[in-house]
């Protein structure tokens, strides 16, 4: 974490939903004084209930907590009908920009009509409350419609990212016992058509998924696809004669809205199950407070609907508030790496939320090709920036702040997880003074804390295990079909009933600000010195003339206990031989100067890229095997670029 402090500019404080630190502190105080009263108040203010709840939290079967248990609602009514009913049907809900730049706008009234038509079509094919429906679709209006249509009839959706293989899709369909798959003929990304339907066919081949009765196909590209009569149907055909209204299925607050399989950067994907009421509350609340969303905003979250970020901050949060948001089909580097900046200018985006991995790659692009630098676009519409998915290192933070935000936009570095449903530790843009590299303070009502291995609080300035002491409304309810794994993974007995996030963290001695130091299993012990891998990564990436990206893992070492291994992507072509040795020395000296000689990486390996999950996260478990010199035997199904592993074989 850097030692610079950026107080929120007056323009961000003025008129903010949470305006000034005193307002933030008052909310924290309210939650502390009357925890359930606080959440109940917000649940009544932000959501529309068909049957109001009288019970707030039921903790009698901990850690299987229940929120707003006797209340009933429908998520799609909260996201659509209530805005249309309030006379806001003509507001634009979605601004869709396709791969080729074509733009389609959909109003709330139009979106509701589409959702109802598809909901009716699903019901006509026998899908009912509680059934699981897999959505394997590109970024599209239809993808959002599919999720909302499931919510409307009480079916539990499970979105599988369109980059996953047939095997990964099959695993998820089988685990969920899904009755239907919604897909597209193909997806269009970066000027290319990529298969979807043929992957579904492969996943379902040999009767491997007997629970699937129907496959509904959105025609995106018009490419040729195989067809199984009786099973496959075109989306436009099944909705064609369906009415544009559909009575919602009222569900209990605890009814599972969706399952989402985590990205798998640390192990076998697990089906994280979320509720309807508690989840939707936090989706709406965090969109409102963390992004300070207002009617005048154009909100853009660049995540795919295949990840939790796309669920909470595309499909549910902004729509629950009646906001206007972008949905983007393509990739940040097509037709060139100025695409994001040009889109912000074109659509006058005011709030922009993306991942550090995208920022780092766009920094690299702008530094090698000035033509794609954000300075060539008019980004003055922006007022708030966000970051999610990984820690954002101070160097990337500063660049984002200066070159994208023009030095005037607060950056909300939002720490959260698939399991948490929404933001947990994050600045609020009109309140929190920012420190680059720190996700700052808990969201009001979230009891985040740092403890040791036995659940005792550790003092500020001392690193430990990140936990959440009290249950919160949008928390994971279980791992689908495996409640024991849920308990074991998130509520280990030695932690006094606290939720275990799996990340390490440290709080600043003076400010109490949180910095995430890496996954718990990424804490290294080198000759008795404990170090977060993140710290070393951040130092490496801080060598801005050389390094584009870096990942650090440990490997066993006879003399030092653990040795530090760094995987580095340079801003220049991948070196070898003497050149690689010279650069490796230069980097070691740099780290020694930045952190201390103890943090010097023993091995440095260069790649054109790093092994990442489809969601863009570095797969550290694979790097640990490579560092040990093992052949990689783990599940690489979620790996984006398997060829990279070979390049990383050589250590310098
Ligand atoms: P899996 O759980 O399958 O191994 P994953 O943890 O990468 O995959 P996600 O739920 O998408 O799946 O990511 C949550 C994790 O991402 C957090 O536990 C944390 O490690 C990291 N993370 C997310 N946002 C931030 C942030 N703002 N700062 C630091 N780390 C973050
Ligand atoms: Mg995780």
mmCIF file of C-alpha atoms and ligand atoms in Angstrom, residues 262-266 270 416-419 490 499 501-503 519 617, ligand 2:
data_model
loop_
_atom_site.group_PDB
_atom_site.id
_atom_site.type_symbol
_atom_site.label_atom_id
_atom_site.label_comp_id
_atom_site.label_asym_id
_atom_site.label_seq_id
_atom_site.Cartn_x
_atom_site.Cartn_y
_atom_site.Cartn_z
ATOM 1 C CA UNK A 262 -16.293 -20.216 -8.814
ATOM 2 C CA UNK A 263 -13.520 -19.584 -11.251
ATOM 3 C CA UNK A 264 -11.301 -22.278 -9.877
ATOM 4 C CA UNK A 265 -8.116 -20.363 -9.302
ATOM 5 C CA UNK A 266 -7.574 -22.402 -6.148
ATOM 6 C CA UNK A 270 -17.802 -25.276 -6.389
ATOM 7 C CA UNK A 416 -15.343 -9.267 -2.437
ATOM 8 C CA UNK A 417 -15.865 -12.838 -3.638
ATOM 9 C CA UNK A 418 -18.331 -15.035 -5.479
ATOM 10 C CA UNK A 419 -19.295 -16.282 -2.031
ATOM 11 C CA UNK A 490 -15.920 -21.364 5.115
ATOM 12 C CA UNK A 499 -16.627 -16.725 7.918
ATOM 13 C CA UNK A 501 -12.602 -15.643 3.237
ATOM 14 C CA UNK A 502 -9.416 -17.500 2.335
ATOM 15 C CA UNK A 503 -7.443 -14.299 1.888
ATOM 16 C CA UNK A 519 -4.587 -15.931 -0.564
ATOM 17 C CA UNK A 617 -6.931 -14.383 -12.695
HETATM 18 MG MG1 LIG B 2 -12.235 -17.896 -4.001
#
